Coordinates of C-alpha atoms in Angstrom, one line a residue:
Chain A
X1129 CA 0.0 0.0 0.0
X1130 CA 2.8 2.4 0.9
X1131 CA 4.4 1.4 -2.4
X1132 CA 1.3 2.4 -4.2
X1133 CA 1.1 5.7 -2.5
X1134 CA 4.8 6.3 -3.1
X1135 CA 4.3 5.7 -6.8
X1136 CA 1.3 7.9 -6.8
X1137 CA 3.4 10.8 -5.3
X1138 CA 6.0 10.3 -8.0
X1139 CA 3.4 10.0 -10.7
X1140 CA 1.7 13.2 -9.6
X1141 CA 5.0 15.1 -9.6
X1142 CA 5.7 14.0 -13.2
X1143 CA 2.1 14.4 -14.2
X1144 CA 2.0 18.0 -13.1
X1145 CA 4.9 18.8 -15.4
X1146 CA 3.2 17.1 -18.3
X1147 CA 0.1 19.1 -17.3
X1148 CA 1.9 22.4 -17.5
X1149 CA 3.2 21.6 -21.0
X1150 CA -0.2 20.2 -22.1
X1151 CA -1.8 23.5 -21.2
X1152 CA 0.2 25.3 -23.9
X1153 CA -0.8 22.7 -26.5
X1154 CA -4.5 22.8 -25.6
X1155 CA -4.7 26.6 -25.6
X1156 CA -3.0 27.0 -28.9
X1157 CA -5.0 24.1 -30.5
X1158 CA -8.2 25.6 -29.0
X1159 CA -7.6 28.9 -30.7
X1160 CA -6.0 28.2 -34.1
X1161 CA -6.4 24.4 -34.4
X1162 CA -2.7 23.8 -34.8
X1163 CA -0.6 21.2 -33.1
X1164 CA 2.3 23.4 -32.1
X1165 CA 5.0 20.8 -32.5
X1166 CA 7.6 23.3 -31.4
X1167 CA 6.1 23.5 -28.0
X1168 CA 8.2 20.7 -26.6
X1169 CA 11.3 22.5 -27.8
X1170 CA 10.2 25.7 -26.1
X1171 CA 10.0 23.7 -22.9
X1172 CA 13.6 22.6 -23.6
X1173 CA 14.7 26.2 -24.2
X1174 CA 13.0 27.2 -20.9
X1175 CA 15.1 24.6 -19.0
X1176 CA 18.3 25.9 -20.6
X1177 CA 17.4 29.6 -19.9
X1178 CA 16.8 28.6 -16.3
X1179 CA 20.1 26.7 -16.2
X1180 CA 22.1 29.7 -17.5
X1181 CA 20.2 32.1 -15.3
X1182 CA 21.1 30.1 -12.2
X1183 CA 24.6 29.2 -13.1
X1184 CA 25.9 32.2 -14.9
X1185 CA 23.9 35.0 -13.2
X1186 CA 23.6 33.4 -9.8
X1187 CA 19.8 33.9 -9.7
X1188 CA 17.9 32.0 -7.1
X1189 CA 15.0 29.7 -8.0
X1190 CA 12.1 32.1 -8.4
X1191 CA 13.8 34.8 -10.4
X1192 CA 15.3 32.2 -12.7
X1193 CA 11.9 30.7 -13.2
X1194 CA 10.5 34.1 -14.1
X1195 CA 13.3 34.9 -16.5
X1196 CA 12.9 31.6 -18.3
X1197 CA 9.1 32.2 -18.5
X1198 CA 9.7 35.7 -19.9
X1199 CA 12.3 34.6 -22.5
X1200 CA 10.1 31.7 -23.7
X1201 CA 7.0 33.9 -23.9
X1202 CA 8.9 36.2 -26.2
X1203 CA 10.2 33.2 -28.2
X1204 CA 6.7 31.7 -28.5
X1205 CA 5.2 34.9 -29.9
X1206 CA 8.1 35.3 -32.2
X1207 CA 7.6 31.8 -33.7
X1208 CA 3.9 32.5 -34.1
X1209 CA 4.6 35.8 -35.8
X1210 CA 7.3 34.6 -38.2
X1211 CA 6.3 31.0 -39.0
X1212 CA 2.6 30.4 -38.3
X1213 CA 0.9 33.8 -38.9
X1214 CA 1.8 33.8 -42.7
X1215 CA 0.1 30.4 -43.0
X1216 CA -3.1 31.3 -41.1
X1217 CA -5.2 30.9 -44.2
X1218 CA -3.4 28.0 -45.9
X1219 CA -4.2 24.3 -45.3
X1220 CA -3.8 22.8 -41.9
X1221 CA -1.3 20.3 -43.2
X1222 CA 0.9 23.2 -44.4
X1223 CA 0.8 24.7 -40.9
X1224 CA 1.6 21.3 -39.3
X1225 CA 4.6 20.7 -41.6
X1226 CA 5.8 24.2 -40.7
X1227 CA 5.4 23.4 -37.0
X1228 CA 7.5 20.2 -37.4
X1229 CA 10.1 22.3 -39.2
X1230 CA 10.2 24.9 -36.4
X1231 CA 10.6 22.1 -33.9
X1232 CA 13.5 20.5 -35.8
X1233 CA 15.1 23.9 -36.2
X1234 CA 15.1 24.8 -32.5
X1235 CA 16.2 21.3 -31.5
X1236 CA 19.1 21.1 -34.0
X1237 CA 20.2 24.7 -33.3
X1238 CA 20.3 23.8 -29.6
X1239 CA 22.3 20.7 -30.4
X1240 CA 24.8 22.8 -32.3
X1241 CA 25.0 25.6 -29.7
X1242 CA 25.0 23.5 -26.5
X1243 CA 26.4 20.1 -27.7
X1244 CA 24.3 16.9 -27.3
X1245 CA 25.9 16.1 -23.9
X1246 CA 23.5 16.2 -21.0
X1247 CA 24.3 18.9 -18.3
X1248 CA 23.6 18.6 -14.6
X1249 CA 21.3 21.3 -13.3
X1250 CA 22.8 23.6 -10.6
X1251 CA 21.6 22.9 -7.1
X1252 CA 19.2 25.7 -6.2
X1253 CA 18.1 24.1 -3.0
X1254 CA 19.5 21.1 -1.3
X1255 CA 17.5 18.0 -1.5
X1256 CA 15.5 17.3 1.7
X1257 CA 13.4 14.2 2.1
X1258 CA 10.5 13.9 4.4
X1259 CA 8.9 10.7 5.5
X1260 CA 5.2 10.7 6.0
X1261 CA 3.8 7.4 7.2
X1262 CA 6.4 5.4 5.2
X1263 CA 6.0 7.5 2.1
X1264 CA 8.9 9.6 1.0
X1265 CA 8.3 13.1 -0.3
X1266 CA 11.2 15.4 -1.1
X1267 CA 11.2 19.2 -1.2
X1268 CA 11.6 19.2 -5.0
X1269 CA 8.4 17.3 -5.5
X1270 CA 6.7 19.8 -3.2
X1271 CA 8.1 22.7 -5.2
X1272 CA 7.0 21.2 -8.5
X1273 CA 3.5 20.6 -7.2
X1274 CA 3.1 24.0 -5.5
X1275 CA 4.5 25.9 -8.5
X1276 CA 2.3 24.0 -10.9
X1277 CA -0.8 24.6 -8.7
X1278 CA 0.1 28.3 -8.4
X1279 CA 0.5 28.7 -12.1
X1280 CA -2.7 27.0 -12.8
X1281 CA -4.6 29.3 -10.4
X1282 CA -3.1 32.3 -12.2
X1283 CA -4.0 30.8 -15.6
X1284 CA -7.5 30.1 -14.4
X1285 CA -7.9 33.7 -13.2
X1286 CA -6.5 35.1 -16.5
X1287 CA -8.7 33.0 -18.7
X1288 CA -11.9 33.4 -16.7
X1289 CA -11.8 36.8 -15.1
X1290 CA -9.8 39.2 -17.3
X1291 CA -10.7 40.9 -20.5
X1292 CA -8.0 39.2 -22.5
X1293 CA -9.2 35.9 -21.1
X1294 CA -12.7 36.6 -22.3
X1295 CA -11.3 37.5 -25.7
X1296 CA -9.4 34.2 -25.8
X1297 CA -12.5 32.2 -25.1
X1298 CA -14.4 34.2 -27.7
X1299 CA -11.7 33.6 -30.4
X1300 CA -11.6 29.9 -29.5
X1301 CA -15.4 29.6 -30.1
X1302 CA -15.5 31.6 -33.3
X1303 CA -12.6 33.7 -34.5
X1304 CA -14.6 35.5 -37.3
X1305 CA -17.4 36.6 -35.0
X1306 CA -14.9 37.6 -32.4
X1307 CA -13.3 39.9 -34.9
X1308 CA -16.6 41.4 -35.8
X1309 CA -17.1 42.2 -32.1
X1310 CA -14.0 44.3 -32.2
X1311 CA -11.5 41.8 -30.8
X1312 CA -8.0 42.0 -32.1
X1313 CA -7.7 38.4 -33.0
X1314 CA -4.0 38.6 -33.9
X1315 CA -3.2 40.1 -30.5
X1316 CA -5.2 37.4 -28.7
X1317 CA -3.3 34.6 -30.6
X1318 CA 0.0 36.2 -29.7
X1319 CA -1.0 36.4 -26.1
X1320 CA -2.0 32.7 -26.1
X1321 CA 1.3 31.7 -27.5
X1322 CA 3.1 33.8 -24.9
X1323 CA 1.0 32.3 -22.1
X1324 CA 1.5 28.7 -23.3
X1325 CA 5.2 29.1 -23.8
X1326 CA 5.7 30.7 -20.4
X1327 CA 4.0 27.6 -18.8
X1328 CA 6.2 25.3 -20.9
X1329 CA 9.3 27.2 -19.7
X1330 CA 8.2 26.8 -16.1
X1331 CA 7.9 23.1 -16.7
X1332 CA 11.4 23.0 -18.2
X1333 CA 12.9 24.6 -15.1
X1334 CA 11.0 22.3 -12.8
X1335 CA 12.1 19.3 -14.7
X1336 CA 15.7 20.5 -14.6
X1337 CA 15.5 20.7 -10.8
X1338 CA 13.6 17.4 -10.4
X1339 CA 15.8 15.2 -12.6
X1340 CA 18.9 17.3 -12.3
X1341 CA 19.7 16.7 -16.0
X1342 CA 18.9 18.7 -19.2
X1343 CA 19.9 18.2 -22.8
X1344 CA 18.9 19.7 -26.2
X1345 CA 16.8 16.7 -27.2
X1346 CA 14.9 16.6 -23.9
X1347 CA 11.9 18.4 -25.4
X1348 CA 10.8 15.8 -28.0
X1349 CA 9.4 13.0 -25.9
X1350 CA 7.8 15.1 -23.1
X1351 CA 6.4 17.3 -25.8
X1352 CA 4.7 14.4 -27.5
X1353 CA 3.5 13.0 -24.2
X1354 CA 2.1 16.3 -23.1
X1355 CA 0.2 16.5 -26.4
X1356 CA -1.2 13.1 -25.7
X1357 CA -2.2 14.4 -22.2
X1358 CA -4.0 17.3 -23.9
X1359 CA -5.9 15.0 -26.2
X1360 CA -6.6 12.6 -23.3
X1361 CA -8.1 15.5 -21.3
X1362 CA -10.0 16.9 -24.2
X1363 CA -8.1 19.2 -26.5
X1364 CA -9.1 22.8 -26.0
X1365 CA -10.3 22.2 -22.5
X1366 CA -8.0 23.8 -20.0
X1367 CA -8.8 21.7 -16.9
X1368 CA -8.7 18.6 -19.2
X1369 CA -5.0 19.3 -19.9
X1370 CA -4.2 19.2 -16.3
X1371 CA -6.2 16.1 -15.7
X1372 CA -4.7 14.4 -18.7
X1373 CA -1.2 15.3 -17.5
X1374 CA -1.8 13.8 -14.1
X1375 CA -3.3 10.6 -15.6
X1376 CA -0.3 10.3 -18.0
X1377 CA 2.2 10.8 -15.2
X1378 CA 0.7 8.2 -13.0
X1379 CA 0.2 5.7 -15.8
X1380 CA 3.9 6.1 -16.8
X1381 CA 5.2 5.7 -13.3
X1382 CA 2.9 2.6 -12.8
X1383 CA 4.2 1.0 -16.0
X1384 CA 7.8 1.6 -15.0
X1385 CA 7.1 0.1 -11.5
X1386 CA 5.4 -2.9 -13.0
X1387 CA 7.5 -3.7 -16.0
X1388 CA 10.8 -2.4 -17.4
X1389 CA 11.5 1.3 -17.8
X1390 CA 12.1 0.8 -21.5
X1391 CA 8.4 0.3 -22.1
X1392 CA 7.4 3.7 -20.6
X1393 CA 7.6 5.6 -24.0
X1394 CA 5.1 3.2 -25.5
X1395 CA 2.5 3.8 -22.8
X1396 CA 1.7 7.4 -23.9
X1397 CA 1.0 6.4 -27.5
X1398 CA -1.0 3.3 -26.5
X1399 CA -3.1 5.6 -24.4
X1400 CA -3.4 8.0 -27.3
X1401 CA -4.5 5.4 -29.8
X1402 CA -7.1 4.0 -27.4
X1403 CA -8.5 7.4 -26.4
X1404 CA -8.8 8.4 -30.1
X1405 CA -10.7 5.3 -30.9
X1406 CA -12.9 5.2 -27.8
X1407 CA -13.6 8.8 -27.0
X1408 CA -11.9 11.1 -29.5
X1409 CA -13.2 14.2 -27.7
X1410 CA -11.2 13.3 -24.6
X1411 CA -12.2 12.8 -21.0
X1412 CA -13.6 16.3 -20.4
X1413 CA -14.3 17.3 -24.0
X1414 CA -17.6 17.6 -25.6
X1415 CA -18.3 15.7 -28.9
X1416 CA -18.7 18.3 -31.6
X1417 CA -19.9 17.3 -34.9
X1418 CA -17.9 18.7 -37.8
X1419 CA -20.1 20.9 -40.0
X1420 CA -20.1 20.2 -43.7
Chain B
X33 CA -1.6 28.8 -93.3
X34 CA 1.4 27.8 -91.2
X35 CA 3.7 25.2 -92.6
X36 CA 3.6 22.0 -90.5
X37 CA 7.1 21.2 -89.3
X38 CA 8.2 17.6 -89.1
X39 CA 10.5 18.2 -86.1
X40 CA 9.3 16.3 -83.0
X41 CA 9.3 19.4 -80.7
X42 CA 7.8 22.0 -83.0
X43 CA 5.4 24.2 -81.3
X44 CA 6.9 23.6 -77.8
X45 CA 7.8 26.5 -75.6
X46 CA 11.5 27.2 -74.8
X47 CA 10.8 26.0 -71.2
X48 CA 9.5 22.7 -72.4
X49 CA 12.4 22.3 -74.8
X50 CA 14.8 22.9 -71.9
X51 CA 12.9 20.3 -69.8
X52 CA 13.4 17.9 -72.6
X53 CA 17.1 18.7 -72.7
X54 CA 17.3 18.2 -68.9
X55 CA 15.3 14.9 -69.1
X56 CA 17.5 13.6 -71.9
X57 CA 20.7 14.6 -70.0
X58 CA 19.4 12.9 -66.8
X59 CA 18.6 9.8 -68.8
X60 CA 22.1 9.7 -70.3
X61 CA 23.5 10.1 -66.8
X62 CA 21.5 7.2 -65.6
X63 CA 22.7 5.1 -68.5
X64 CA 26.3 6.1 -67.8
X65 CA 26.0 5.3 -64.1
X66 CA 24.5 1.9 -64.9
X67 CA 27.3 1.1 -67.3
X68 CA 29.8 2.4 -64.8
X69 CA 28.5 0.3 -62.0
X70 CA 28.2 -2.8 -64.2
X71 CA 31.8 -2.5 -65.3
X72 CA 33.0 -1.7 -61.8
X73 CA 34.4 1.8 -62.6
X74 CA 32.1 3.6 -60.1
X75 CA 33.8 3.4 -56.7
X76 CA 32.4 1.3 -54.0
X77 CA 31.5 4.2 -51.7
X78 CA 29.5 6.1 -54.4
X79 CA 27.7 2.9 -55.4
X80 CA 26.6 2.6 -51.8
X81 CA 25.3 6.2 -51.9
X82 CA 23.3 5.4 -55.1
X83 CA 21.8 2.3 -53.4
X84 CA 20.6 4.4 -50.5
X85 CA 19.2 6.9 -53.1
X86 CA 17.1 4.2 -54.7
X87 CA 15.9 3.0 -51.3
X88 CA 14.9 6.6 -50.5
X89 CA 13.1 6.8 -53.9
X90 CA 11.0 3.8 -52.8
X91 CA 10.3 5.4 -49.4
X92 CA 9.4 8.8 -50.8
X93 CA 7.2 7.6 -53.6
X94 CA 5.3 5.3 -51.3
X95 CA 4.8 8.0 -48.7
X96 CA 3.7 10.3 -51.4
X97 CA 0.9 7.8 -52.2
X98 CA -0.4 8.3 -48.6
X99 CA 0.4 11.9 -47.9
X100 CA 0.4 13.4 -51.4
X101 CA -2.2 11.6 -53.4
X102 CA -4.6 10.4 -50.7
X103 CA -4.1 13.5 -48.5
X104 CA -3.7 11.5 -45.3
X105 CA -0.9 12.7 -43.1
X106 CA 1.3 9.8 -42.0
X107 CA 4.3 10.4 -39.8
X108 CA 5.0 6.7 -39.2
X109 CA 6.7 5.6 -42.4
X110 CA 10.0 4.7 -40.6
X111 CA 7.9 2.3 -38.5
X112 CA 6.8 0.3 -41.5
X113 CA 10.3 0.5 -42.9
X114 CA 11.6 -1.0 -39.6
X115 CA 9.1 -3.8 -39.8
X116 CA 10.2 -4.8 -43.3
X117 CA 13.8 -4.5 -42.3
X118 CA 13.6 -6.7 -39.2
X119 CA 11.3 -9.3 -40.8
X120 CA 13.5 -9.8 -43.8
X121 CA 16.7 -9.6 -41.9
X122 CA 15.6 -12.3 -39.4
X123 CA 14.5 -14.6 -42.2
X124 CA 17.8 -14.2 -43.9
X125 CA 19.8 -14.7 -40.7
X126 CA 17.9 -17.7 -39.3
X127 CA 16.4 -19.4 -42.3
X128 CA 18.6 -18.1 -45.2
X129 CA 15.6 -17.9 -47.5
X130 CA 16.1 -16.5 -51.0
X131 CA 16.4 -12.7 -51.1
X132 CA 13.3 -12.0 -53.2
X133 CA 11.1 -14.1 -50.9
X134 CA 12.5 -12.4 -47.9
X135 CA 11.9 -9.0 -49.3
X136 CA 8.4 -9.9 -50.3
X137 CA 7.5 -11.3 -46.9
X138 CA 8.9 -8.1 -45.2
X139 CA 6.7 -6.0 -47.4
X140 CA 3.7 -8.3 -46.8
X141 CA 4.1 -8.1 -43.0
X142 CA 4.4 -4.3 -43.2
X143 CA 1.3 -4.1 -45.4
X144 CA -0.7 -6.3 -43.0
X145 CA 0.4 -4.0 -40.1
X146 CA -0.5 -1.0 -42.2
X147 CA -3.9 -2.5 -42.8
X148 CA -4.6 -3.2 -39.1
X149 CA -3.2 0.1 -38.0
X150 CA -5.0 1.9 -40.7
X151 CA -8.4 0.4 -40.1
X152 CA -9.0 2.2 -36.8
X153 CA -6.8 5.2 -37.1
X154 CA -7.8 6.4 -40.5
X155 CA -11.1 7.4 -39.1
X156 CA -9.2 10.3 -37.6
X157 CA -8.6 13.4 -39.6
X158 CA -5.5 15.4 -40.5
X159 CA -3.5 16.2 -37.4
X160 CA -4.9 13.5 -35.2
X161 CA -3.9 11.0 -37.8
X162 CA -0.5 12.5 -37.9
X163 CA -0.1 12.1 -34.1
X164 CA -1.5 8.6 -34.1
X165 CA 0.9 7.4 -36.9
X166 CA 3.7 9.1 -35.1
X167 CA 2.7 7.2 -32.0
X168 CA 2.6 4.0 -34.0
X169 CA 6.1 4.6 -35.2
X170 CA 7.3 5.1 -31.7
X171 CA 5.6 2.0 -30.5
X172 CA 7.3 -0.1 -33.2
X173 CA 10.6 1.3 -32.1
X174 CA 10.0 0.6 -28.4
X175 CA 8.8 -3.0 -29.2
X176 CA 12.0 -3.5 -31.2
X177 CA 14.0 -2.3 -28.3
X178 CA 12.4 -4.7 -25.9
X179 CA 12.2 -8.0 -27.9
X180 CA 14.9 -10.6 -27.6
X181 CA 14.7 -11.8 -31.1
X182 CA 15.5 -8.3 -32.5
X183 CA 18.6 -8.0 -30.3
X184 CA 17.0 -5.1 -28.5
X185 CA 19.1 -1.9 -28.4
X186 CA 22.2 -3.9 -29.6
X187 CA 20.5 -4.4 -33.0
X188 CA 20.9 -7.1 -35.5
X189 CA 24.2 -7.7 -37.2
X190 CA 25.6 -10.1 -39.7
X191 CA 22.9 -9.7 -42.3
X192 CA 24.3 -10.9 -45.6
X193 CA 24.9 -8.0 -48.1
X194 CA 22.4 -9.0 -50.7
X195 CA 21.2 -5.7 -51.9
X196 CA 23.0 -4.6 -55.1
X197 CA 22.8 -1.4 -57.1
X198 CA 20.7 -3.2 -59.7
X199 CA 18.3 -4.9 -57.4
X200 CA 17.7 -1.5 -55.7
X201 CA 17.3 0.2 -59.0
X202 CA 14.9 -2.4 -60.4
X203 CA 12.7 -2.4 -57.3
X204 CA 12.7 1.4 -57.3
X205 CA 11.6 1.4 -60.9
X206 CA 9.0 -1.2 -60.1
X207 CA 7.7 1.0 -57.2
X208 CA 7.4 4.0 -59.6
X209 CA 5.6 2.0 -62.2
X210 CA 3.2 0.3 -59.8
X211 CA 2.3 3.4 -57.8
X212 CA 2.2 5.4 -61.0
X213 CA -0.3 3.0 -62.5
X214 CA -2.4 2.9 -59.4
X215 CA -2.6 6.7 -59.5
X216 CA -3.9 6.6 -63.1
X217 CA -6.4 3.8 -62.4
X218 CA -9.9 4.2 -61.1
X219 CA -8.5 3.4 -57.6
X220 CA -6.1 6.3 -58.0
X221 CA -8.8 8.7 -58.9
X222 CA -10.6 7.6 -55.8
X223 CA -7.5 8.3 -53.7
X224 CA -7.3 11.8 -55.3
X225 CA -11.0 12.4 -54.7
X226 CA -10.5 11.6 -51.0
X227 CA -7.7 14.1 -50.9
X228 CA -9.6 16.8 -52.6
X229 CA -12.8 16.6 -50.7
X230 CA -13.7 13.6 -48.5
X231 CA -17.4 14.6 -48.1
X232 CA -17.8 15.1 -51.8
X233 CA -16.0 11.8 -52.5
X234 CA -18.3 10.0 -50.1
X235 CA -21.3 11.6 -51.8
X236 CA -20.1 10.2 -55.1
X237 CA -20.2 6.7 -53.7
X238 CA -16.5 6.3 -52.8
X239 CA -15.9 4.2 -49.8
X240 CA -13.5 6.7 -48.3
X241 CA -12.3 4.5 -45.4
X242 CA -11.6 1.6 -47.7
X243 CA -9.5 3.7 -50.0
X244 CA -7.6 5.3 -47.2
X245 CA -6.8 1.9 -45.7
X246 CA -5.8 0.7 -49.2
X247 CA -3.5 3.6 -49.8
X248 CA -2.0 3.1 -46.3
X249 CA -1.4 -0.6 -46.8
X250 CA 0.2 -0.2 -50.2
X251 CA 2.4 2.6 -48.9
X252 CA 3.4 0.4 -46.0
X253 CA 4.2 -2.5 -48.2
X254 CA 6.6 -0.5 -50.2
X255 CA 8.1 1.0 -47.1
X256 CA 8.6 -2.5 -45.8
X257 CA 10.3 -3.4 -49.1
X258 CA 12.6 -0.4 -48.8
X259 CA 13.4 -1.6 -45.2
X260 CA 14.4 -5.0 -46.5
X261 CA 16.7 -3.5 -49.0
X262 CA 18.1 -1.2 -46.4
X263 CA 18.8 -4.1 -44.0
X264 CA 20.6 -6.1 -46.6
X265 CA 22.6 -3.1 -47.7
X266 CA 23.7 -1.9 -44.2
X267 CA 24.2 -5.4 -43.0
X268 CA 23.4 -4.1 -39.5
X269 CA 20.1 -2.6 -38.2
X270 CA 19.1 -1.3 -34.8
X271 CA 16.1 0.7 -33.6
X272 CA 18.0 3.9 -33.9
X273 CA 17.9 3.6 -37.7
X274 CA 14.1 4.0 -37.6
X275 CA 13.4 6.9 -35.4
X276 CA 10.9 9.8 -35.9
X277 CA 13.8 11.6 -37.5
X278 CA 13.8 9.1 -40.4
X279 CA 10.1 9.6 -41.0
X280 CA 10.8 13.4 -41.1
X281 CA 13.6 12.9 -43.7
X282 CA 11.2 11.0 -45.9
X283 CA 8.5 13.6 -45.4
X284 CA 11.0 16.4 -46.4
X285 CA 11.6 14.5 -49.7
X286 CA 7.9 14.3 -50.5
X287 CA 7.2 17.9 -49.5
X288 CA 10.2 19.2 -51.4
X289 CA 9.4 17.3 -54.6
X290 CA 5.7 18.1 -54.4
X291 CA 2.8 16.4 -52.5
X292 CA 1.2 14.5 -55.4
X293 CA 4.1 14.3 -57.9
X294 CA 6.0 11.0 -58.3
X295 CA 8.6 12.7 -60.5
X296 CA 9.2 15.3 -57.7
X297 CA 9.6 12.6 -55.1
X298 CA 12.2 10.7 -57.2
X299 CA 14.2 13.9 -57.9
X300 CA 14.0 15.1 -54.3
X301 CA 15.1 11.7 -53.0
X302 CA 18.1 11.7 -55.2
X303 CA 19.0 15.3 -54.4
X304 CA 18.6 14.9 -50.7
X305 CA 20.6 11.7 -50.6
X306 CA 23.6 12.8 -52.8
X307 CA 23.8 16.5 -51.7
X308 CA 24.5 15.7 -48.0
X309 CA 27.2 13.3 -49.1
X310 CA 28.8 16.0 -51.2
X311 CA 28.6 18.5 -48.3
X312 CA 30.1 16.1 -45.7
X313 CA 31.9 18.9 -44.0
X314 CA 28.6 20.5 -43.1
X315 CA 27.1 17.3 -41.7
X316 CA 26.0 18.9 -38.4
X317 CA 24.0 21.5 -40.3
X318 CA 22.1 19.0 -42.3
X319 CA 19.0 18.8 -40.0
X320 CA 19.0 22.6 -39.7
X321 CA 19.0 22.9 -43.5
X322 CA 16.1 20.3 -43.6
X323 CA 14.2 22.2 -41.0
X324 CA 14.7 25.6 -42.8
X325 CA 13.7 23.8 -46.1
X326 CA 10.4 22.6 -44.6
X327 CA 9.5 26.1 -43.2
X328 CA 10.7 28.0 -46.2
X329 CA 8.8 25.7 -48.6
X330 CA 5.6 26.0 -46.7
X331 CA 5.9 29.8 -46.6
X332 CA 7.0 30.4 -50.1
X333 CA 6.0 27.4 -52.2
X334 CA 3.7 25.0 -50.2
X335 CA 3.1 22.9 -53.3
X336 CA 6.8 21.9 -53.4
X337 CA 9.0 22.1 -56.4
X338 CA 6.8 20.4 -58.9
X339 CA 3.4 20.7 -57.3
X340 CA 1.3 17.9 -58.7
X341 CA 3.1 17.9 -62.1
X342 CA 4.6 14.7 -63.5
X343 CA 7.4 14.4 -66.0
X344 CA 5.0 13.4 -68.7
X345 CA 3.0 16.6 -68.2
X346 CA 6.0 18.8 -68.2
X347 CA 7.4 17.2 -71.3
X348 CA 4.0 17.2 -73.0
X349 CA 4.6 13.6 -74.1
X350 CA 1.2 13.4 -75.7
X351 CA 2.0 16.3 -78.0
X352 CA 5.3 15.0 -79.4
X353 CA 4.8 14.6 -83.2
X354 CA 6.6 11.3 -83.5
X355 CA 4.8 9.7 -80.6
X356 CA 1.4 10.8 -81.5
X357 CA -0.9 8.1 -82.7
X358 CA -3.3 10.3 -84.6
X359 CA -3.7 14.0 -85.3
X360 CA -5.9 15.4 -82.6
X361 CA -8.2 18.3 -83.4
X362 CA -6.7 21.7 -82.8
X363 CA -9.0 22.4 -79.8
X364 CA -8.2 19.1 -78.1
X365 CA -4.7 20.1 -77.2
X366 CA -5.9 23.0 -75.0
X367 CA -7.7 20.8 -72.6
X368 CA -4.6 19.0 -71.8
X369 CA -1.7 20.5 -69.8
X370 CA -3.3 20.2 -66.4
X371 CA -3.8 16.7 -65.4
X372 CA -7.5 16.8 -65.1
X373 CA -7.6 18.0 -61.5

């Protein structure tokens, strides 16, 4: 029983990271119906920005987190502006191919700039482990969970209780009508990319601290898994992304505990294929019929 | 009244004449390379590059059938290639069956897998399908990493080098002919109809799911064939040869050549195989160039270099005086040029 709870704690830590990344996917998909393949690489950039901020500029954890989020927000909007906006009216496949291209560009540029070797993350706070009824929880897991929850509360507030949030929801429902109502759709889309990228950057810094290891290719797999999490929760549904992330995290940890760790990458895609076949709208999504 | 010329290319534009010139030059080059390889004057290394080029032709043309002609977006081509490679390699190593049989079985298993994967996933549209096929490719890779018979991460070595320049060339030609003929058949028109407008195609009585699965299975079969050739060329395979990156490389070839142009895929496969070899010193920039190529193409020329044009359209084969069966009426020529789409 203790073992189960222990794995649950580990799974929730991992899952909240997936959830943070998945939020970016789900918001962008909700608004412009594009799988932003580069999102996983923005998460990687976030981890590296945090790394340099801590190591080279001696920032402590929170300022480094904020710097990484700000840099990635700028990067995300720049990508949208340069690569995706010109394709707004072309086919979705063209936009998807561009997104794959951007992802490859960032990843390979990072490989060139920072070498493929993994780096160990600087110690921002010493590891402290607490035992609660036989279950071990360390301060890094607590940090991850509290930062994730805090960011989600902020996001919830922005989306539901601010003017720009209302504009985001309007554009997600119907961009053309939103434009007729005087909403600057381009600005809303830029803002969405900034928000999503900032969350991915936060996830990157948290992963660096949790696993103590970053490398330029680290974005590919978590990026795909976070996308699966977004689909699992119902793409376009913000609480769904978080739920999907948690389910993914727990499932992955469970598979690693039960079988060999080499199978863990297959879990995500098995979940994806099953959910697409059984309930394509996702756990919290509503089935929407495509109009002819 | 204009005097009728008896020259074969009379009435062709300069552009078409130049295309003819280029085509003839390429044909001569192909003949020269074949003679060179046959007589052993082409060095071993470059022959190997050409074999890989033919294998890439098979991969690109077969992916074009799925992505270009049928309009389904598959990102799992490396997975099918892997299946063909492993099946054929294992048959060679353990049973030492004849090479053609082994290749055929590899292709068959890949096709079956394509059929069973395609049946459920092809109900999905566009980007969902892309992710599902990507997931399939990753699952194949993880399974190969975990099985004992495939050697896991250590890979499979000691595969007899049975792929020759000529077997690769003949099979690539076969792929081009078979897929080219499928495209021009009524099945092919159904594929294109699915790409152009699924709902309209369905309204015209086309069983869209059936044709999507069919295109998927055929594409998978040829990818499996390419995998078999690849395994018996490299003599060593491991799961790292069949990553997502490989699928992207094939996709770049298809997109560069033109989604829906077999000629384009063939040319792009050759250019993107030989060019990186020529630019060895810049090897680390290769993936960056690929990435920029993808983005740039989508922004500037989303239809790729050739769009949906084929060599026969560009050359205006049907208008060449010497090849013409009968004199068409003057007006009949105008309706040609496009390819009916």
